[in-house]
PDB file of C-alpha atoms in Angstrom:
ATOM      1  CA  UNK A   1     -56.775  50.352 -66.971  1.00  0.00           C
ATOM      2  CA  UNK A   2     -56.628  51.398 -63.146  1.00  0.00           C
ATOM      3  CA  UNK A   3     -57.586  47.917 -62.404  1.00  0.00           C
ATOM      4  CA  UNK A   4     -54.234  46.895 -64.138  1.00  0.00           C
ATOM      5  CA  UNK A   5     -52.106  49.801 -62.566  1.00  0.00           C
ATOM      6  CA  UNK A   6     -53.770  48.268 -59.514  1.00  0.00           C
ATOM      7  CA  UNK A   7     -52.480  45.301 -60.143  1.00  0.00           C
ATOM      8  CA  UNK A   8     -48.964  45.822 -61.091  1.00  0.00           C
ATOM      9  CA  UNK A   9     -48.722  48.338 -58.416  1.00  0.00           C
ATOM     10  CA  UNK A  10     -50.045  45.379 -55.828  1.00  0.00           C
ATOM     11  CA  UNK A  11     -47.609  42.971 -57.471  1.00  0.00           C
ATOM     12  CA  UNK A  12     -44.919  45.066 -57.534  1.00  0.00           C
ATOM     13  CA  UNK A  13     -45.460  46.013 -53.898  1.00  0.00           C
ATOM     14  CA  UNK A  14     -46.041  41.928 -53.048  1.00  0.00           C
ATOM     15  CA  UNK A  15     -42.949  41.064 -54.809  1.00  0.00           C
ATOM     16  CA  UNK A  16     -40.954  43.823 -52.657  1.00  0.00           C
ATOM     17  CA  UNK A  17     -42.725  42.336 -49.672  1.00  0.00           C
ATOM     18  CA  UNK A  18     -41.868  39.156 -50.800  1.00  0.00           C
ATOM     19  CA  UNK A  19     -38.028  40.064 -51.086  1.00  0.00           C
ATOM     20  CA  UNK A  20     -38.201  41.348 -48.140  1.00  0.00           C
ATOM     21  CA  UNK A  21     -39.552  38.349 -46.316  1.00  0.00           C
ATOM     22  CA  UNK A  22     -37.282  36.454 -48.216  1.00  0.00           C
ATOM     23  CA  UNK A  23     -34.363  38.764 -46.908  1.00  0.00           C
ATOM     24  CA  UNK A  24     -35.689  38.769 -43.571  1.00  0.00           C
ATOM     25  CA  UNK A  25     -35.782  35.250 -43.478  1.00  0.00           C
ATOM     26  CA  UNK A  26     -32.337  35.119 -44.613  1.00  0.00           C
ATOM     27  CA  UNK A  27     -31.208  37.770 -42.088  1.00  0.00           C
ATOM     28  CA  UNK A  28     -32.424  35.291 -39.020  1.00  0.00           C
ATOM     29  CA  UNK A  29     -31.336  32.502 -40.788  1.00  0.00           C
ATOM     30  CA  UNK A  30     -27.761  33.738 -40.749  1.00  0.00           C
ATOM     31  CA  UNK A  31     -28.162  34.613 -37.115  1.00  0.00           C
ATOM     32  CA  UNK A  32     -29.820  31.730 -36.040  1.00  0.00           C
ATOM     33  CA  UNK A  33     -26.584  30.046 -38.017  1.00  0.00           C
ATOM     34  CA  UNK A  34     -24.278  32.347 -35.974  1.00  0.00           C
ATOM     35  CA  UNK A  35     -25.900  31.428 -32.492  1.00  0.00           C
ATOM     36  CA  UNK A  36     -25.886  27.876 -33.102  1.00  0.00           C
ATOM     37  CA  UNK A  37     -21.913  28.208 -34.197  1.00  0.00           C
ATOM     38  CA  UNK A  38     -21.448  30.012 -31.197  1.00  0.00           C
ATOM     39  CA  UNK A  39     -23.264  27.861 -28.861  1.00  0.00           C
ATOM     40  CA  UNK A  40     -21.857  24.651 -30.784  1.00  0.00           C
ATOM     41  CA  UNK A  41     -18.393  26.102 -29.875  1.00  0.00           C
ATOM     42  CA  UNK A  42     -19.323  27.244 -26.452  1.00  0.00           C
ATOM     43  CA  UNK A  43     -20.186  22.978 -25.833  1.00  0.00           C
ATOM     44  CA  UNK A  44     -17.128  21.165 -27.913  1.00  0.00           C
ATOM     45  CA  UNK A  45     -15.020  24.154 -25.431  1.00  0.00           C
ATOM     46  CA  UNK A  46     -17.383  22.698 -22.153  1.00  0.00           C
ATOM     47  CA  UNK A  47     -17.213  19.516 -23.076  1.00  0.00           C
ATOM     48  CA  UNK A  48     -13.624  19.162 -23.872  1.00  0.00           C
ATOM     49  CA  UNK A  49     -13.075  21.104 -20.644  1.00  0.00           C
ATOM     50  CA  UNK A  50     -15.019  18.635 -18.550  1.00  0.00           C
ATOM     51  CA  UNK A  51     -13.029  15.879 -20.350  1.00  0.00           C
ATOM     52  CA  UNK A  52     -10.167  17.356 -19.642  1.00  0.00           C
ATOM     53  CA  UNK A  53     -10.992  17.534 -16.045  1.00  0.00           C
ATOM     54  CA  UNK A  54     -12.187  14.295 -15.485  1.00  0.00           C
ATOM     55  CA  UNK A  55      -8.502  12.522 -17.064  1.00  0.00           C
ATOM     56  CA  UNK A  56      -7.182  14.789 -14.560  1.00  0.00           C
ATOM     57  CA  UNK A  57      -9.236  13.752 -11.701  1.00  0.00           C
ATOM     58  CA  UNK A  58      -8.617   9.964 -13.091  1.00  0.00           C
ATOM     59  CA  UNK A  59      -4.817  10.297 -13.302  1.00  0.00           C
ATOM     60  CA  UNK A  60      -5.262  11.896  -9.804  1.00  0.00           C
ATOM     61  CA  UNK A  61      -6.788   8.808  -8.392  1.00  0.00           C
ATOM     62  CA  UNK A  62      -5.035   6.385 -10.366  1.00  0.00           C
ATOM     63  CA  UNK A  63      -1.225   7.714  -9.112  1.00  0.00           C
ATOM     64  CA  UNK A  64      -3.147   8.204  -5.325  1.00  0.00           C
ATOM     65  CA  UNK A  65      -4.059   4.558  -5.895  1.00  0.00           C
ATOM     66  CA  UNK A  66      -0.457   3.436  -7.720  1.00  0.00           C
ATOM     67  CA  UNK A  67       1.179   5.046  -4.609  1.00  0.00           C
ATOM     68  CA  UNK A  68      -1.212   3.180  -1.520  1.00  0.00           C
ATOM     69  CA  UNK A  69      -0.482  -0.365  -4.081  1.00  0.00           C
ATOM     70  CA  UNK A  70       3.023  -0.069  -4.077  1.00  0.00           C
ATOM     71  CA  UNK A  71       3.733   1.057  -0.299  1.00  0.00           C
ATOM     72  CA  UNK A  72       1.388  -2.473   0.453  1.00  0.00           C
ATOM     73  CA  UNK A  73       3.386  -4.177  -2.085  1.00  0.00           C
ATOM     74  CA  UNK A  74       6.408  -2.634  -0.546  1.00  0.00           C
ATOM     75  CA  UNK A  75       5.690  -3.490   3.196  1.00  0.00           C
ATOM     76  CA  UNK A  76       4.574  -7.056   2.201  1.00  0.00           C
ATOM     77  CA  UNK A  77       7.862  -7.278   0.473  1.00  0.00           C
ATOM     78  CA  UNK A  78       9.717  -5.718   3.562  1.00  0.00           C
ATOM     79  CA  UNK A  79       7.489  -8.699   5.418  1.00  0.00           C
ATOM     80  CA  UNK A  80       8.701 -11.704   3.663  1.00  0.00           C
ATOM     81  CA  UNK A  81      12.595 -10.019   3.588  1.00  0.00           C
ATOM     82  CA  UNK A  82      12.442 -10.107   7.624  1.00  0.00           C
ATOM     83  CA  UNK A  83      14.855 -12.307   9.125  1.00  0.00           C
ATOM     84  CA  UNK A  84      14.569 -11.312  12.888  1.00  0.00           C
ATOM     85  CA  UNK A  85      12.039  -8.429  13.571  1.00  0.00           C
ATOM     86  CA  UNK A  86       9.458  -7.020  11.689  1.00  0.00           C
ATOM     87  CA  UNK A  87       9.857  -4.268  10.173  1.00  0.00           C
ATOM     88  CA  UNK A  88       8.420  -0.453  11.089  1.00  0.00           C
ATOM     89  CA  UNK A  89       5.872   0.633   8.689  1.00  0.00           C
ATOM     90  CA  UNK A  90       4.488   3.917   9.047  1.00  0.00           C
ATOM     91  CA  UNK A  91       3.166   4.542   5.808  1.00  0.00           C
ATOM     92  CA  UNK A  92       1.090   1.492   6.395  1.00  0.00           C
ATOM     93  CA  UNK A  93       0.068   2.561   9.509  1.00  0.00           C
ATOM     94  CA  UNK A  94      -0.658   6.214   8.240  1.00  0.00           C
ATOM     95  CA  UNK A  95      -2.661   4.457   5.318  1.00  0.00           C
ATOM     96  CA  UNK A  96      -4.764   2.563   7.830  1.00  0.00           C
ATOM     97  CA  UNK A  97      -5.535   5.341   9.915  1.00  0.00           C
ATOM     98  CA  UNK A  98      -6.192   7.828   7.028  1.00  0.00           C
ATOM     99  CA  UNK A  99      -7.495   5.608   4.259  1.00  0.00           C
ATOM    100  CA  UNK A 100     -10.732   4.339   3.066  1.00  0.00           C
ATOM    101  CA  UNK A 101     -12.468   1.642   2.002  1.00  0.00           C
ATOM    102  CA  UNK A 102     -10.349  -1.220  -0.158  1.00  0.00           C
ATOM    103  CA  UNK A 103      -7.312   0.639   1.153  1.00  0.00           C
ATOM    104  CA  UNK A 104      -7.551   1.290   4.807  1.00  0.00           C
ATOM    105  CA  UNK A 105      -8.771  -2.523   4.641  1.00  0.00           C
ATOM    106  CA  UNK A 106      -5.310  -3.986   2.607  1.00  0.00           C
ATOM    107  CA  UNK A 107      -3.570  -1.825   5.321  1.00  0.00           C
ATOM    108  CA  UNK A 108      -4.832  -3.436   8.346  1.00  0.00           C
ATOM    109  CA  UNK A 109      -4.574  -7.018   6.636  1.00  0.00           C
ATOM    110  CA  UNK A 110      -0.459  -6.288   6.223  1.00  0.00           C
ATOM    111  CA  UNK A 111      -0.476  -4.783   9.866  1.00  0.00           C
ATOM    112  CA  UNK A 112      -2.877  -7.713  11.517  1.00  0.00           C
ATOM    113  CA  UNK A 113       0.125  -9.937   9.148  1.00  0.00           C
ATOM    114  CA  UNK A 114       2.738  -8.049  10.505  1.00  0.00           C
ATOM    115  CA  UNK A 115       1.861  -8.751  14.300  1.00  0.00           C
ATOM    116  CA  UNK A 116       1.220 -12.357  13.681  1.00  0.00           C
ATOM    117  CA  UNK A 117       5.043 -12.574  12.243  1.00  0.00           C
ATOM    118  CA  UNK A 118       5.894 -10.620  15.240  1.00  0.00           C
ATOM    119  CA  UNK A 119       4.188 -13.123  17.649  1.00  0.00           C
ATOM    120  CA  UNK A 120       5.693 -16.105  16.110  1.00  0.00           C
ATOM    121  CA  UNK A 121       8.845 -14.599  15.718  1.00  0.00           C
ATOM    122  CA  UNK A 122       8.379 -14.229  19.605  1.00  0.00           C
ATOM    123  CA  UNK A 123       7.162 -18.109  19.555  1.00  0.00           C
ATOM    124  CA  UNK A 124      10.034 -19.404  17.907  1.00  0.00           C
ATOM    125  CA  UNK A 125      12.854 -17.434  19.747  1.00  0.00           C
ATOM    126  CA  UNK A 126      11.055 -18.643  23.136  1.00  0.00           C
ATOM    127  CA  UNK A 127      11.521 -22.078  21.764  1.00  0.00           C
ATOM    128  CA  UNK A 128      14.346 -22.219  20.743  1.00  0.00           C
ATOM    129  CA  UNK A 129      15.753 -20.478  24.258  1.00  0.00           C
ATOM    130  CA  UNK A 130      13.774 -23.279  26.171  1.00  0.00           C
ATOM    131  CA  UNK A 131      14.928 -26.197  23.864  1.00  0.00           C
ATOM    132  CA  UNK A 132      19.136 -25.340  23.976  1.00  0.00           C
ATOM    133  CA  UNK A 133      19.608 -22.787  27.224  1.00  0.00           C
ATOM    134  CA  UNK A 134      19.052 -23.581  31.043  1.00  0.00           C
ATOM    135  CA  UNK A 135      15.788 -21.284  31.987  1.00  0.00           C
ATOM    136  CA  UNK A 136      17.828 -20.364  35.700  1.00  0.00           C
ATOM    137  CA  UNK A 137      21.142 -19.741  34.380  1.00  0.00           C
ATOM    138  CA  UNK A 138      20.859 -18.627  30.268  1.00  0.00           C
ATOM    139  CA  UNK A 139      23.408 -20.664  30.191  1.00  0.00           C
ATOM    140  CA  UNK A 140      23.862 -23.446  27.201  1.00  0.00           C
ATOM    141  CA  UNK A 141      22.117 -26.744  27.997  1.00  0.00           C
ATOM    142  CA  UNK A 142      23.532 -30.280  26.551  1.00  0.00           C
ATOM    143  CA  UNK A 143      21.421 -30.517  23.843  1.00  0.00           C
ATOM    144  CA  UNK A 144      23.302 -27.571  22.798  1.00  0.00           C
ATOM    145  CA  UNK A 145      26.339 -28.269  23.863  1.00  0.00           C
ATOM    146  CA  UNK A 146      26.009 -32.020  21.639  1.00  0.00           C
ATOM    147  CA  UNK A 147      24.978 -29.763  18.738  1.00  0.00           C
ATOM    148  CA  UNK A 148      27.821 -27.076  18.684  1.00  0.00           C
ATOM    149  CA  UNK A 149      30.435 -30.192  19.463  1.00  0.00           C
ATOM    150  CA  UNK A 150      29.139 -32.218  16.235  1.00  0.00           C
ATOM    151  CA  UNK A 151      29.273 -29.100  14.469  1.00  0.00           C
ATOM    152  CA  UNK A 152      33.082 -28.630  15.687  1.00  0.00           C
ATOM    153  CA  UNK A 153      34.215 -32.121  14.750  1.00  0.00           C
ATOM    154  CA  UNK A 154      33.008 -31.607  11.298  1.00  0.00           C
ATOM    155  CA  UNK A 155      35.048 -28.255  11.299  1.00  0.00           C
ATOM    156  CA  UNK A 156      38.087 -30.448  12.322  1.00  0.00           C
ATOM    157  CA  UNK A 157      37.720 -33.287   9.643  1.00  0.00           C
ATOM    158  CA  UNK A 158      37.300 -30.971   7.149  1.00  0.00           C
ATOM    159  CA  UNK A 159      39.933 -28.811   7.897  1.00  0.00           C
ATOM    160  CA  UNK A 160      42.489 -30.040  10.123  1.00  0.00           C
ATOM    161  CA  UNK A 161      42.023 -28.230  13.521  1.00  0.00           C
ATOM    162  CA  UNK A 162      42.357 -28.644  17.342  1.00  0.00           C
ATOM    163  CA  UNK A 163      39.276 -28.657  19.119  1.00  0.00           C
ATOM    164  CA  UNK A 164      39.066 -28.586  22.917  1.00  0.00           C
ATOM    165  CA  UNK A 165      36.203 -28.867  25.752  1.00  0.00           C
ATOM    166  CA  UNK A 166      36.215 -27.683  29.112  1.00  0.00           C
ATOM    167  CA  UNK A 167      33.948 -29.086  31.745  1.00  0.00           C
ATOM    168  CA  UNK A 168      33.232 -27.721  34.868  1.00  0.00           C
ATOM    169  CA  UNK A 169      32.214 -29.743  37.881  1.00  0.00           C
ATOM    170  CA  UNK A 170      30.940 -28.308  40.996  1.00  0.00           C
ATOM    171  CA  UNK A 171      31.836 -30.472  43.990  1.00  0.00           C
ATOM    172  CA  UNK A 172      29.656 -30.721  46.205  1.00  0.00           C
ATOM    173  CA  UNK A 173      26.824 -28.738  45.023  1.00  0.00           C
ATOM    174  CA  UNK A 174      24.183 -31.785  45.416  1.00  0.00           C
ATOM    175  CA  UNK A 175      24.664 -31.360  49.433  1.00  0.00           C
ATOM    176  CA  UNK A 176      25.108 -27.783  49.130  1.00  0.00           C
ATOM    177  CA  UNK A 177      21.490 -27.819  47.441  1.00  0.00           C
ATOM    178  CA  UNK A 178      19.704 -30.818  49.951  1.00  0.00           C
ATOM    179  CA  UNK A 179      21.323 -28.856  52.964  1.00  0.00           C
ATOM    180  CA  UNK A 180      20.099 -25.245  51.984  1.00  0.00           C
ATOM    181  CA  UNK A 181      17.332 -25.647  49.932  1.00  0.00           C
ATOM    182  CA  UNK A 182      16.690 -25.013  45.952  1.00  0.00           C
ATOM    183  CA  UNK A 183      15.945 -21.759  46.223  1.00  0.00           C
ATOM    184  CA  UNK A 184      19.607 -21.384  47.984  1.00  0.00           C
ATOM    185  CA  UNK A 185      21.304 -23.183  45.095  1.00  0.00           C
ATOM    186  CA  UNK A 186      19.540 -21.530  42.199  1.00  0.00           C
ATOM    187  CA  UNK A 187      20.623 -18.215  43.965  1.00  0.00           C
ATOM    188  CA  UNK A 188      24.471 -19.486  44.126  1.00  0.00           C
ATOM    189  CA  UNK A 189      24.402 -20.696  40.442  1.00  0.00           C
ATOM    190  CA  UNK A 190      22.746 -17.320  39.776  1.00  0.00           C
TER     191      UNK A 190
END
């Protein structure tokens, strides 16, 4: 008989062990539950707050980058509107001096285009002042003289109009010239 109180007594006492194993179990089971929630939370939060970060840094660069397109795309348009000079760009020329890479590169292909429009700009003025104006005088040559007096007979047949042309002879001024010299006559017509 003590053998069996022994017994029950030991399985009694295993079976309260055994609960309390069991509950103990259950206890870090819940808390390893609660940890891992709050850890699980603490990464969607970091995660979603490094997401959020990096769309900010993207739409950051993108509008940086939207901004240096469309001042190029602006001063290339400005380019090709430019009837006479070339046009001042100083956010182009701020962009070269402050930009990198792709950027500061676009910027000094516009400006390297802009001073090649400037220099035939230049090119085609100085031709067309050598091809209808006297280099001594600045005065109208005949080429351009033939040009504007077609252009004033057309005026007239079109629309019924006077036209008149003075000339101006200067008597003399071949011995006035062999007697004191080019430099002399040039001077006078000066």
């Amino acid at each position: 008989r003590q053998a069996q109180q022994h017994y029950v007594e030991i399985s009694i006492f295993a079976s309260l062990i055994g609960q309390r194993i069991t509950l103990r179990a259950q206890e870090r089971n819940q808390e390893q539950a609660g940890r891992f929630e709050t850890l699980s939370k603490r990464m969607w939060g970091l995660g979603l707050s490094v997401l959020v970060v990096m769309c900010l840094i993207g739409l950051a660069l993108g509008r940086r980058s939207s901004t240096h397109l469309g001042d190029i795309a602006s001063a290339l348009d400005q380019l090709a509107d430019a009837q006479q000079d070339a046009p001042a760009l100083p956010r182009i020329e701020a962009l070269q001096c402050s930009g990198h890479g792709a950027f500061q590169r676009l910027a000094n292909a516009v400006l390297v285009f802009r001073a090649s429009l400037q220099r035939q700009q230049a090119a085609e003025k100085e031709a067309f002042n050598l091809a209808f104006y006297d280099p001594l005088t600045e005065l109208p040559n005949r080429r351009l003289l033939c040009e504007r007096m077609v252009q004033a007979l057309g005026e007239c047949r079109r629309h019924p109009q006077w036209v008149a042309l003075l000339v101006l002879d200067l008597d003399g001024f071949r011995y006035f010239n062999d007697a004191h010299g080019h430099v002399a006559g040039d001077w006078l017509l000066e």
